[in-house]
């Protein structure tokens, strides 16, 4: 998330920094509430289909025109802090991900239909990829006419360079999926200096037989590769333009916009990239002349300006910040203002993670799960505008979401089932006054929620030791294997719309290590086997296997009690057209906006 990190630990760290999230549903430009997969959990369950992989025909540009779209003018962007990164290799955060879709391009990208269903299309590649050798080999052909902002043709050498630079030590903040799949968990040892000293990965791993062909060779099937390559972190960095660590401040564009001015911590200006050819792009548009980012406007001020809708605010949007919690009622109770919102689920599930090395008895974990008043936890994060009670560990943004799945009865008993919890505590033989340590982040939400958690645990007879951790190091501290805490609130969201990017990083026992997001230290042979089997299947076939793993994790082991699903609500000015919620980004769909009156 942040800014939310696209589907990882930092994602949730930034949610904490940003404050509350918000509502569900979606509004059209006319202001009429439209049925949306994010309006309710039932809508989410029924409308989002498994991700599809597109052929060359679906990958051809130009992108389908947005109804009523006009060209010209500049959109103003409100942010409360600078972009986390601009170098694709470092991008793993949602604010930078939004930026990347305007400026960068990768081998693949997500195309979203009017119902929010997603298809992987070829971006600079001709299609979503051709697999062979049982899914171990993936071949990509490049489209003709792809150039960077200076007019340099993009070739397979630039794709190879993009992947290999991810091995370099100065790249530390981006995704690691493809590198790990190619070279193992300790991938940096295979190319410690990246490609910058003339060394390359062998052709048996990454092959570029000609200027238009790229071939990935894996040691096992990797059916999710087209989705992984759509991440902003794997967008192309042209070899001629690469300035290594300095690239983060002045990257070269392949997308419809390029940087014209950047003042760190203050502002950023994007203008049209004249070397972007819409005929090669089936996802993006270039309706406006540019974007003016101001990165010094806090959430409260953003919200006030957009509610007032005066002057330059009419042409403004919130980027990844949500509406200020204190002003949500002013937004949703005013029909005129409420028409200018996008609303939807975030991919993050907040959960109470148990340290299984310390809380070893499942009856105790179940008791605590039943005791948590999830509704009160939601209230501490903006109420119904900040989230909805979670029944499971898979968010409504995932294909195949089951709105009825609720093994611990959280939806039926939103304030917890204290009687059931106390019965289990008694069966477990827990003595009154037993110490239990709860770690929490020192954010306003974290502080409010620790009071709720402490109260619930004390009702079970525990002597609760609440330990405050600075939010900047929270995940670092609870990510230590030998951490001194019994339980802690954590959050996670998918890196792309697949359960694989939830189950594998968070519940795979082979990934228990310092710094791993397996915060509970779960290491169950049956879960590990299900993960191994699911990773070899195509997305549609893998879904049932991931759900089997999900039920095993939650019902038979319970390493983390689901608490609530996050939501967001964002405002835009009255002159913004084409604004809608994006399933893929979980924010305003930046690919479709324009100015009604340029």
Coordinates of C-alpha atoms in Angstrom, one line a residue:
X1 CA 0.0 0.0 0.0
X2 CA 1.5 2.4 0.9
X3 CA 1.2 5.4 0.0
X4 CA 0.5 1.7 0.3
X5 CA 3.0 -0.9 -0.7
X6 CA 1.6 -2.9 -3.5
X7 CA 0.9 -6.0 -1.8
X8 CA 3.4 -6.4 0.9
X9 CA 4.6 -5.5 4.3
X10 CA 5.4 -1.9 3.4
X11 CA 2.0 -1.7 2.0
X12 CA 0.5 -2.1 5.4
X13 CA 3.1 0.1 7.1
X14 CA 2.0 2.9 4.9
X15 CA -1.6 2.3 5.6
X16 CA -0.7 2.9 9.2
X17 CA 1.0 6.2 8.2
X18 CA -1.9 7.3 6.1
X19 CA -4.5 6.8 8.8
X20 CA -8.0 5.4 8.1
X21 CA -9.3 4.0 5.0
X22 CA -12.8 4.0 3.8
X23 CA -16.1 3.0 2.1
X24 CA -17.3 0.6 -0.6
X25 CA -19.1 1.1 -3.9
X26 CA -18.4 3.3 -6.9
X27 CA -19.7 6.5 -8.3
X28 CA -20.0 7.3 -12.0
X29 CA -19.3 10.8 -13.4
X30 CA -23.0 11.5 -13.5
X31 CA -23.1 10.8 -9.8
X32 CA -25.4 7.9 -10.1
X33 CA -24.3 5.0 -7.9
X34 CA -23.3 2.2 -10.1
X35 CA -23.3 -1.5 -9.2
X36 CA -19.7 -2.4 -8.6
X37 CA -17.8 -5.5 -7.6
X38 CA -16.6 -3.5 -4.6
X39 CA -19.9 -2.3 -3.3
X40 CA -20.5 -5.2 -1.0
X41 CA -18.7 -8.5 -0.2
X42 CA -21.4 -10.4 -2.2
X43 CA -20.8 -8.2 -5.2
X44 CA -17.1 -8.8 -4.9
X45 CA -17.7 -12.6 -4.7
X46 CA -20.0 -12.7 -7.7
X47 CA -18.3 -10.3 -10.1
X48 CA -14.6 -10.8 -10.1
X49 CA -13.5 -13.6 -12.3
X50 CA -10.2 -15.4 -12.4
X51 CA -7.5 -13.5 -14.2
X52 CA -7.3 -14.3 -17.9
X53 CA -4.2 -14.3 -20.2
X54 CA -4.6 -12.5 -23.5
X55 CA -3.4 -13.2 -27.0
X56 CA -1.8 -10.8 -29.5
X57 CA -5.2 -9.5 -30.7
X58 CA -6.2 -8.3 -27.3
X59 CA -2.8 -6.8 -26.7
X60 CA -2.9 -4.5 -29.7
X61 CA -3.5 -0.8 -29.2
X62 CA -5.0 1.7 -29.1
X63 CA -6.9 1.3 -25.8
X64 CA -10.7 1.4 -26.0
X65 CA -11.8 5.0 -25.9
X66 CA -13.4 6.3 -22.6
X67 CA -16.9 7.6 -23.2
X68 CA -17.0 11.4 -23.5
X69 CA -13.3 11.8 -23.1
X70 CA -11.7 15.0 -24.2
X71 CA -8.1 16.0 -24.8
X72 CA -6.1 18.7 -23.2
X73 CA -5.5 20.4 -19.9
X74 CA -3.5 19.5 -16.8
X75 CA -4.6 17.4 -13.8
X76 CA -3.5 18.5 -10.4
X77 CA -2.4 15.7 -8.0
X78 CA -2.6 16.0 -4.3
X79 CA -0.1 14.0 -2.1
X80 CA 1.0 14.4 1.5
X81 CA 4.6 13.1 0.8
X82 CA 7.0 12.5 -2.0
X83 CA 6.8 9.5 -4.2
X84 CA 8.5 6.5 -2.6
X85 CA 10.5 5.7 -5.7
X86 CA 10.6 6.4 -9.5
X87 CA 13.1 3.7 -10.5
X88 CA 11.0 0.8 -11.6
X89 CA 13.3 -1.7 -9.9
X90 CA 12.6 0.0 -6.5
X91 CA 8.8 0.3 -6.9
X92 CA 6.8 -1.8 -4.6
X93 CA 4.5 0.8 -3.2
X94 CA 1.1 1.9 -4.5
X95 CA 1.9 5.6 -4.9
X96 CA 4.8 4.8 -7.1
X97 CA 2.8 2.1 -8.8
X98 CA 0.2 4.7 -9.9
X99 CA 3.1 6.9 -11.2
X100 CA 4.6 3.9 -13.0
X101 CA 1.5 3.3 -15.1
X102 CA 1.8 6.8 -16.5
X103 CA 5.6 6.8 -17.1
X104 CA 6.8 3.2 -17.4
X105 CA 5.9 0.1 -19.4
X106 CA 6.7 -3.6 -18.8
X107 CA 6.5 -6.8 -20.8
X108 CA 2.9 -7.2 -19.6
X109 CA 0.1 -5.2 -18.0
X110 CA -3.4 -5.6 -16.6
X111 CA -6.4 -4.6 -18.7
X112 CA -9.6 -4.0 -16.7
X113 CA -13.1 -4.3 -18.0
X114 CA -16.1 -2.3 -16.9
X115 CA -16.9 -4.8 -14.2
X116 CA -13.4 -4.8 -12.8
X117 CA -12.4 -8.2 -14.2
X118 CA -8.7 -8.4 -15.1
X119 CA -6.8 -9.7 -18.1
X120 CA -3.1 -9.8 -18.6
X121 CA -2.1 -8.3 -21.9
X122 CA 1.1 -7.8 -23.7
X123 CA 2.4 -4.3 -22.9
X124 CA 5.7 -4.0 -24.8
X125 CA 5.3 -7.7 -25.6
X126 CA 3.0 -8.9 -28.3
X127 CA 0.9 -11.0 -25.9
X128 CA 0.9 -12.2 -22.3
X129 CA 3.5 -14.8 -23.0
X130 CA 3.9 -18.2 -24.5
X131 CA 4.7 -21.1 -22.2
X132 CA 6.3 -24.4 -23.1
X133 CA 8.1 -27.3 -21.3
X134 CA 5.2 -27.7 -19.0
X135 CA 5.2 -24.0 -17.9
X136 CA 9.0 -23.9 -17.1
X137 CA 9.8 -21.9 -20.2
X138 CA 8.2 -18.6 -21.2
X139 CA 8.8 -16.8 -24.4
X140 CA 8.0 -13.1 -25.2
X141 CA 8.2 -11.3 -28.5
X142 CA 8.5 -7.5 -28.4
X143 CA 6.1 -5.2 -30.3
X144 CA 7.6 -3.1 -33.1
X145 CA 7.9 0.7 -32.5
X146 CA 8.5 0.7 -28.8
X147 CA 10.8 3.6 -27.9
X148 CA 12.0 5.5 -24.8
X149 CA 11.4 9.2 -24.4
X150 CA 14.5 10.0 -26.4
X151 CA 13.4 7.9 -29.3
X152 CA 15.8 5.0 -28.7
X153 CA 14.3 1.6 -29.8
X154 CA 13.7 -0.9 -27.1
X155 CA 15.1 -4.3 -27.7
X156 CA 15.4 -7.6 -25.9
X157 CA 18.8 -6.4 -24.5
X158 CA 16.9 -3.8 -22.5
X159 CA 14.6 -6.4 -21.1
X160 CA 17.6 -8.5 -20.1
X161 CA 19.2 -5.5 -18.6
X162 CA 16.0 -4.7 -16.6
X163 CA 15.9 -8.2 -15.1
X164 CA 19.6 -8.4 -14.4
X165 CA 19.9 -5.0 -12.7
X166 CA 17.4 -6.3 -10.1
X167 CA 20.3 -8.4 -8.8
X168 CA 22.5 -5.4 -8.1
X169 CA 22.8 -4.3 -4.4
X170 CA 21.5 -0.8 -5.0
X171 CA 18.1 -2.3 -5.9
X172 CA 16.7 -3.1 -2.5
X173 CA 13.1 -2.1 -2.3
X174 CA 11.4 -3.7 -5.3
X175 CA 9.8 -7.2 -5.9
X176 CA 12.0 -10.3 -5.9
X177 CA 9.7 -12.9 -7.5
X178 CA 11.3 -13.2 -10.9
X179 CA 14.9 -13.1 -9.6
X180 CA 14.1 -15.8 -7.0
X181 CA 12.3 -17.9 -9.6
X182 CA 15.3 -17.7 -11.9
X183 CA 18.2 -18.0 -9.4
X184 CA 16.8 -19.1 -6.0
X185 CA 16.4 -17.2 -2.7
X186 CA 20.0 -16.2 -2.6
X187 CA 19.8 -14.8 -6.1
X188 CA 22.2 -11.9 -5.7
X189 CA 25.2 -14.2 -5.5
X190 CA 24.6 -15.1 -9.2
X191 CA 25.1 -11.6 -10.4
X192 CA 26.2 -9.4 -7.4
X193 CA 27.0 -6.4 -9.6
X194 CA 24.0 -6.8 -11.8
X195 CA 24.9 -6.4 -15.5
X196 CA 27.1 -3.3 -14.9
X197 CA 30.5 -5.0 -15.0
X198 CA 29.8 -6.9 -18.2
X199 CA 28.5 -10.2 -16.6
X200 CA 25.1 -11.7 -17.5
X201 CA 22.9 -14.6 -16.5
X202 CA 23.5 -17.7 -18.6
X203 CA 21.2 -18.4 -21.5
X204 CA 20.0 -21.4 -19.7
X205 CA 18.3 -18.9 -17.3
X206 CA 17.5 -15.8 -19.4
X207 CA 17.9 -15.9 -23.1
X208 CA 17.7 -13.2 -25.8
X209 CA 18.3 -15.1 -29.1
X210 CA 17.5 -11.9 -31.2
X211 CA 16.5 -8.3 -30.7
X212 CA 12.8 -9.1 -30.4
X213 CA 12.8 -12.3 -28.3
X214 CA 13.2 -12.9 -24.6
X215 CA 13.0 -16.4 -23.1
X216 CA 12.8 -17.2 -19.3
X217 CA 13.9 -20.6 -18.2
X218 CA 12.7 -21.8 -14.8
X219 CA 13.4 -25.1 -12.9
X220 CA 9.7 -25.6 -12.2
X221 CA 6.4 -24.3 -13.8
X222 CA 5.7 -20.7 -13.2
X223 CA 2.2 -20.1 -14.4
X224 CA 2.0 -16.7 -12.6
X225 CA 4.8 -15.2 -14.6
X226 CA 2.6 -13.0 -16.8
X227 CA 1.1 -11.5 -13.7
X228 CA 4.4 -11.0 -11.9
X229 CA 5.9 -9.2 -14.9
X230 CA 3.0 -6.8 -14.9
X231 CA 4.2 -5.4 -11.6
X232 CA 5.7 -1.9 -11.8
X233 CA 8.9 -3.3 -10.3
X234 CA 9.6 -5.1 -13.6
X235 CA 9.0 -2.2 -15.9
X236 CA 11.7 -1.6 -18.5
X237 CA 14.8 0.4 -17.7
X238 CA 16.6 1.1 -21.1
X239 CA 20.2 0.1 -20.9
X240 CA 21.4 3.3 -22.5
X241 CA 19.5 5.4 -20.0
X242 CA 20.4 3.6 -16.8
X243 CA 22.3 5.8 -14.3
X244 CA 22.1 3.1 -11.6
X245 CA 21.3 4.6 -8.2
X246 CA 20.7 8.0 -9.7
X247 CA 18.0 6.6 -11.9
X248 CA 15.6 6.9 -9.0
X249 CA 15.5 10.6 -9.4
X250 CA 15.4 10.9 -13.2
X251 CA 14.0 7.8 -14.9
X252 CA 13.4 7.6 -18.7
X253 CA 9.8 7.2 -19.9
X254 CA 8.3 4.6 -22.1
X255 CA 4.7 5.4 -21.2
X256 CA 2.4 8.3 -22.3
X257 CA 4.0 10.8 -19.9
X258 CA 7.6 11.8 -18.9
X259 CA 9.1 13.9 -16.2
X260 CA 9.6 17.6 -17.1
X261 CA 10.5 18.9 -13.6
X262 CA 11.1 17.3 -10.2
X263 CA 11.7 19.1 -6.9
X264 CA 12.3 16.5 -4.2
X265 CA 9.8 16.7 -1.4
X266 CA 7.8 19.5 -3.1
X267 CA 6.5 18.8 -6.6
X268 CA 6.7 16.8 -9.8
X269 CA 5.5 17.7 -13.3
X270 CA 4.7 15.3 -16.1
X271 CA 4.2 16.2 -19.7
X272 CA 3.3 14.2 -22.8
X273 CA 5.9 11.7 -24.0
X274 CA 5.9 12.2 -27.8
X275 CA 7.6 8.9 -28.4
X276 CA 4.8 6.9 -26.9
X277 CA 2.7 5.3 -29.6
X278 CA -0.9 4.6 -28.6
X279 CA -1.1 2.0 -31.4
X280 CA 1.2 -0.2 -29.3
X281 CA -0.7 0.2 -26.0
X282 CA -4.0 -1.5 -25.2
X283 CA -4.3 -0.1 -21.7
X284 CA -3.3 3.6 -21.4
X285 CA -4.5 6.9 -22.8
X286 CA -2.9 10.3 -23.2
X287 CA -6.0 12.5 -22.8
X288 CA -4.5 15.3 -20.7
X289 CA -1.4 17.3 -21.5
X290 CA 0.2 16.5 -18.2
X291 CA 0.1 16.2 -14.4
X292 CA 1.2 18.6 -11.7
X293 CA 2.0 16.8 -8.4
X294 CA 2.1 18.8 -5.2
X295 CA 3.6 16.5 -2.5
X296 CA 3.2 18.7 0.6
X297 CA -0.6 18.6 1.1
X298 CA -1.8 16.6 4.1
X299 CA -5.0 14.5 4.0
X300 CA -7.0 17.0 5.9
X301 CA -6.1 19.8 3.5
X302 CA -6.6 17.6 0.5
X303 CA -10.1 16.8 1.6
X304 CA -11.0 20.4 2.5
X305 CA -9.9 21.6 -0.9
X306 CA -11.7 18.9 -2.8
X307 CA -14.9 19.4 -0.8
X308 CA -14.8 23.1 -1.5
X309 CA -14.1 22.4 -5.2
X310 CA -12.8 25.9 -6.0
X311 CA -10.3 27.0 -8.6
X312 CA -7.5 24.5 -9.3
X313 CA -9.1 22.0 -7.1
X314 CA -11.8 21.3 -9.7
X315 CA -9.0 19.7 -11.8
X316 CA -7.5 17.8 -8.9
X317 CA -7.5 14.2 -7.6
X318 CA -6.2 12.4 -4.6
X319 CA -3.5 10.0 -5.6
X320 CA -3.3 7.2 -3.0
X321 CA -4.3 9.2 0.1
X322 CA -7.9 8.6 1.3
X323 CA -10.4 11.1 2.5
X324 CA -9.5 12.5 5.9
X325 CA -11.3 10.4 8.5
X326 CA -12.5 13.4 10.4
X327 CA -14.2 14.7 7.3
X328 CA -15.7 11.5 5.9
X329 CA -19.2 12.4 7.1
X330 CA -19.0 15.8 5.4
X331 CA -18.3 13.9 2.2
X332 CA -20.7 11.0 2.3
X333 CA -23.7 13.0 3.6
X334 CA -23.4 15.7 0.9
X335 CA -24.9 14.2 -2.3
X336 CA -23.0 16.7 -4.5
X337 CA -19.7 15.9 -2.9
X338 CA -20.4 12.2 -2.7
X339 CA -20.8 12.1 -6.4
X340 CA -17.1 13.0 -6.7
X341 CA -15.8 9.9 -4.9
X342 CA -14.3 6.6 -5.9
X343 CA -14.8 3.8 -3.3
X344 CA -13.7 0.3 -3.0
X345 CA -12.0 -2.5 -1.2
X346 CA -8.2 -2.4 -0.6
X347 CA -6.4 -5.7 -0.9
X348 CA -5.3 -5.7 2.7
X349 CA -6.6 -8.0 5.5
X350 CA -5.9 -7.0 9.0
X351 CA -5.3 -10.0 11.2
X352 CA -4.1 -10.7 14.8
X353 CA -1.0 -12.8 14.2
X354 CA 0.0 -15.4 16.9
X355 CA 3.6 -16.1 17.5
X356 CA 3.3 -19.9 17.3
X357 CA 6.6 -20.4 19.2
X358 CA 4.9 -18.9 22.2
X359 CA 1.1 -19.4 21.8
X360 CA 1.3 -23.1 21.1
X361 CA -2.2 -24.3 22.1
X362 CA -4.7 -24.0 19.3
X363 CA -7.5 -23.8 21.8
X364 CA -6.0 -20.6 23.2
X365 CA -5.6 -19.2 19.7
X366 CA -9.2 -20.1 18.9
X367 CA -10.4 -18.5 22.2
X368 CA -8.7 -15.2 21.4
X369 CA -10.1 -15.3 17.9
X370 CA -13.6 -15.7 19.2
X371 CA -13.0 -13.0 21.8
X372 CA -11.9 -10.2 19.5
X373 CA -14.6 -7.6 19.0
X374 CA -14.0 -7.1 15.3
X375 CA -16.6 -4.4 15.0
X376 CA -14.8 -2.3 17.6
X377 CA -11.6 -2.7 15.7
X378 CA -13.2 -1.5 12.6
X379 CA -14.6 1.5 14.5
X380 CA -11.1 2.4 15.5
X381 CA -10.1 2.7 11.8
X382 CA -12.9 4.9 10.5
X383 CA -15.9 2.8 11.2
X384 CA -17.7 1.3 8.2
X385 CA -15.8 3.7 6.0
X386 CA -12.5 2.1 7.1
X387 CA -13.2 -1.5 6.8
X388 CA -15.6 -4.5 7.1
X389 CA -15.4 -7.5 9.4
X390 CA -13.3 -10.3 7.9
X391 CA -14.4 -13.9 7.9
X392 CA -11.2 -15.2 6.3
X393 CA -7.7 -14.3 5.3
X394 CA -8.4 -13.7 1.6
X395 CA -9.5 -10.2 0.7
X396 CA -12.6 -9.4 -1.4
X397 CA -10.2 -8.2 -4.1
X398 CA -9.1 -11.8 -4.9
X399 CA -10.8 -13.8 -7.6
X400 CA -13.1 -16.5 -6.1
X401 CA -13.6 -14.5 -2.9
X402 CA -16.2 -16.3 -0.7
X403 CA -18.3 -13.8 1.2
X404 CA -19.9 -16.6 3.2
X405 CA -16.7 -18.1 4.6
X406 CA -16.7 -17.4 8.3
X407 CA -15.3 -20.4 10.3
X408 CA -15.1 -18.4 13.6
X409 CA -18.5 -16.8 13.2
X410 CA -17.2 -13.2 13.1
X411 CA -19.9 -12.0 10.8
X412 CA -22.6 -13.4 13.0
X413 CA -21.0 -12.1 16.2
X414 CA -19.3 -8.9 15.2
X415 CA -18.6 -8.0 18.9
X416 CA -17.0 -11.4 19.6
X417 CA -18.3 -14.5 21.3
X418 CA -16.9 -14.1 24.8
X419 CA -18.8 -17.1 26.2
X420 CA -17.3 -19.5 23.6
X421 CA -13.9 -17.9 24.2
X422 CA -14.0 -18.4 27.9
X423 CA -15.1 -22.0 27.5
X424 CA -12.0 -22.7 25.3
X425 CA -9.7 -20.9 27.8
X426 CA -11.1 -23.1 30.6
X427 CA -10.6 -26.2 28.5
X428 CA -7.0 -25.1 27.8
X429 CA -6.3 -24.8 31.5
X430 CA -5.1 -21.2 31.3
X431 CA -4.6 -19.8 34.8
X432 CA -6.0 -16.4 35.6
X433 CA -3.2 -13.8 35.6
X434 CA -1.2 -15.5 32.9
X435 CA 1.0 -12.9 31.1
X436 CA 0.4 -12.3 27.4
X437 CA 2.4 -9.7 25.4
X438 CA 0.7 -7.7 22.7
X439 CA 2.9 -5.6 20.4
X440 CA 1.3 -2.7 18.5
X441 CA 2.4 0.2 16.2
X442 CA 2.4 3.7 17.7
X443 CA -0.1 5.1 15.2
X444 CA -3.4 6.6 16.3
X445 CA -5.2 3.5 15.0
X446 CA -2.7 1.2 16.7
X447 CA -3.0 3.0 20.0
X448 CA -6.8 2.9 19.8
X449 CA -6.9 -0.8 18.9
X450 CA -4.5 -1.9 21.6
X451 CA -7.0 -0.7 24.2
X452 CA -9.7 -3.0 22.5
X453 CA -7.4 -6.0 22.3
X454 CA -6.2 -5.6 25.9
X455 CA -9.7 -5.4 27.2
X456 CA -10.8 -8.5 25.3
X457 CA -7.8 -10.5 26.5
X458 CA -8.2 -9.3 30.1
X459 CA -11.8 -10.7 30.0
X460 CA -10.2 -14.1 29.3
X461 CA -8.2 -13.7 32.5
X462 CA -4.9 -12.6 31.0
X463 CA -2.4 -10.1 32.4
X464 CA -1.8 -8.2 29.2
X465 CA 1.5 -6.5 28.6
X466 CA 0.9 -4.0 25.8
X467 CA 4.2 -3.1 24.1
X468 CA 4.4 0.0 21.8
X469 CA 6.7 -0.2 18.8
X470 CA 7.6 2.8 16.6
X471 CA 5.7 2.4 13.3
X472 CA 8.9 2.8 11.2
X473 CA 10.4 -0.4 12.7
X474 CA 7.2 -2.3 13.6
X475 CA 7.4 -4.9 10.9
X476 CA 11.2 -5.2 11.4
X477 CA 10.6 -6.0 15.1
X478 CA 7.8 -8.5 14.8
X479 CA 9.5 -10.0 11.8
X480 CA 12.4 -11.3 14.0
X481 CA 12.1 -15.0 14.7
X482 CA 13.2 -14.5 18.3
X483 CA 10.9 -11.5 19.0
X484 CA 9.6 -11.4 22.5
X485 CA 5.9 -10.9 21.7
X486 CA 3.0 -13.3 21.8
X487 CA 0.7 -11.6 19.3
X488 CA 0.5 -8.5 17.1
X489 CA -1.7 -7.0 14.5
X490 CA -0.4 -7.4 11.0
X491 CA -1.7 -6.8 7.5
X492 CA -1.1 -8.2 4.1
X493 CA -2.4 -7.8 0.5
X494 CA -1.8 -9.6 -2.7
X495 CA 1.0 -8.5 -5.1
X496 CA -1.3 -9.5 -8.0
X497 CA -4.8 -11.0 -8.1
X498 CA -3.7 -14.5 -7.0
X499 CA -4.0 -16.3 -3.6
X500 CA -0.4 -17.4 -4.3
X501 CA 0.9 -14.0 -3.3
X502 CA -0.9 -14.2 0.1
X503 CA -0.4 -17.9 1.1
X504 CA 3.2 -18.3 -0.1
X505 CA 4.9 -15.3 1.6
X506 CA 2.8 -15.4 4.8
X507 CA 2.1 -19.0 5.5
X508 CA 4.8 -21.1 3.7
X509 CA 6.9 -22.9 6.3
X510 CA 9.9 -22.9 4.0
X511 CA 10.1 -19.2 4.3
X512 CA 10.3 -18.9 8.1
X513 CA 13.3 -16.6 8.7
X514 CA 14.2 -13.3 10.1
X515 CA 12.6 -10.5 8.0
X516 CA 10.1 -12.9 6.5
X517 CA 6.4 -11.9 6.5
X518 CA 5.6 -15.3 7.9
X519 CA 5.0 -13.5 11.2
X520 CA 3.3 -16.5 12.9
X521 CA 6.2 -18.9 12.1
X522 CA 3.7 -21.4 10.7
X523 CA 5.4 -24.5 9.2
X524 CA 2.8 -27.1 8.5
X525 CA 3.9 -29.9 6.1
X526 CA 0.4 -30.2 4.6
X527 CA 0.1 -26.5 3.9
X528 CA 3.6 -26.5 2.4
X529 CA 2.6 -29.4 0.1
X530 CA -0.6 -27.7 -1.0
X531 CA 1.5 -24.6 -1.8
X532 CA 4.0 -26.6 -3.8
X533 CA 1.1 -28.2 -5.8
X534 CA -0.8 -25.0 -6.4
X535 CA 2.2 -23.1 -7.7
X536 CA 2.4 -25.5 -10.6
X537 CA -1.2 -24.9 -11.8
X538 CA -2.8 -22.4 -14.1
X539 CA -4.6 -19.6 -12.1
X540 CA -8.1 -21.1 -12.6
X541 CA -7.0 -24.6 -11.7
X542 CA -5.0 -23.4 -8.7
X543 CA -7.9 -21.5 -7.1
X544 CA -9.4 -24.7 -5.5
X545 CA -6.0 -25.7 -4.2
X546 CA -5.4 -22.3 -2.6
X547 CA -8.8 -22.4 -1.0
X548 CA -7.9 -25.8 0.4
X549 CA -4.7 -24.4 1.9
X550 CA -6.7 -21.4 3.2
X551 CA -9.1 -23.6 5.1
X552 CA -6.3 -25.8 6.4
X553 CA -4.5 -22.7 7.7
X554 CA -7.4 -21.0 9.3
X555 CA -9.5 -23.9 10.6
X556 CA -6.9 -26.5 11.5
X557 CA -4.0 -24.3 12.6
X558 CA -5.2 -20.7 13.1
X559 CA -1.9 -18.8 13.0
X560 CA -3.7 -15.5 12.5
X561 CA -7.2 -14.4 13.5
X562 CA -8.9 -12.5 10.6
X563 CA -10.2 -9.1 11.9
X564 CA -11.2 -6.8 9.0
X565 CA -10.9 -6.0 5.3
X566 CA -9.6 -2.5 4.5
X567 CA -11.5 0.0 2.2
X568 CA -10.8 3.3 0.7
X569 CA -12.7 6.4 -0.4
X570 CA -11.0 9.2 -2.5
X571 CA -12.2 12.5 -3.8
X572 CA -11.7 14.2 -7.1
X573 CA -12.7 17.7 -8.5
X574 CA -15.8 18.4 -10.5
X575 CA -13.9 18.9 -13.8
X576 CA -12.4 15.4 -13.6
X577 CA -14.0 12.9 -16.1
X578 CA -13.6 9.2 -16.4
X579 CA -12.9 8.7 -12.6
X580 CA -13.7 5.2 -11.3
X581 CA -12.3 2.7 -8.9
X582 CA -9.8 0.2 -10.2
X583 CA -9.8 -3.4 -9.1
X584 CA -6.1 -3.7 -10.0
X585 CA -4.7 -0.6 -8.2
X586 CA -7.5 -0.3 -5.5
X587 CA -7.5 3.4 -6.2
X588 CA -8.7 5.8 -8.8
X589 CA -8.1 4.3 -12.3
X590 CA -5.4 6.6 -13.5
X591 CA -5.6 5.2 -17.1
X592 CA -9.0 6.6 -17.8
X593 CA -9.1 10.2 -16.4
X594 CA -9.5 13.3 -18.4
X595 CA -10.8 16.9 -18.0
X596 CA -14.4 17.6 -18.9
X597 CA -13.4 21.2 -19.8
X598 CA -9.8 21.2 -20.8

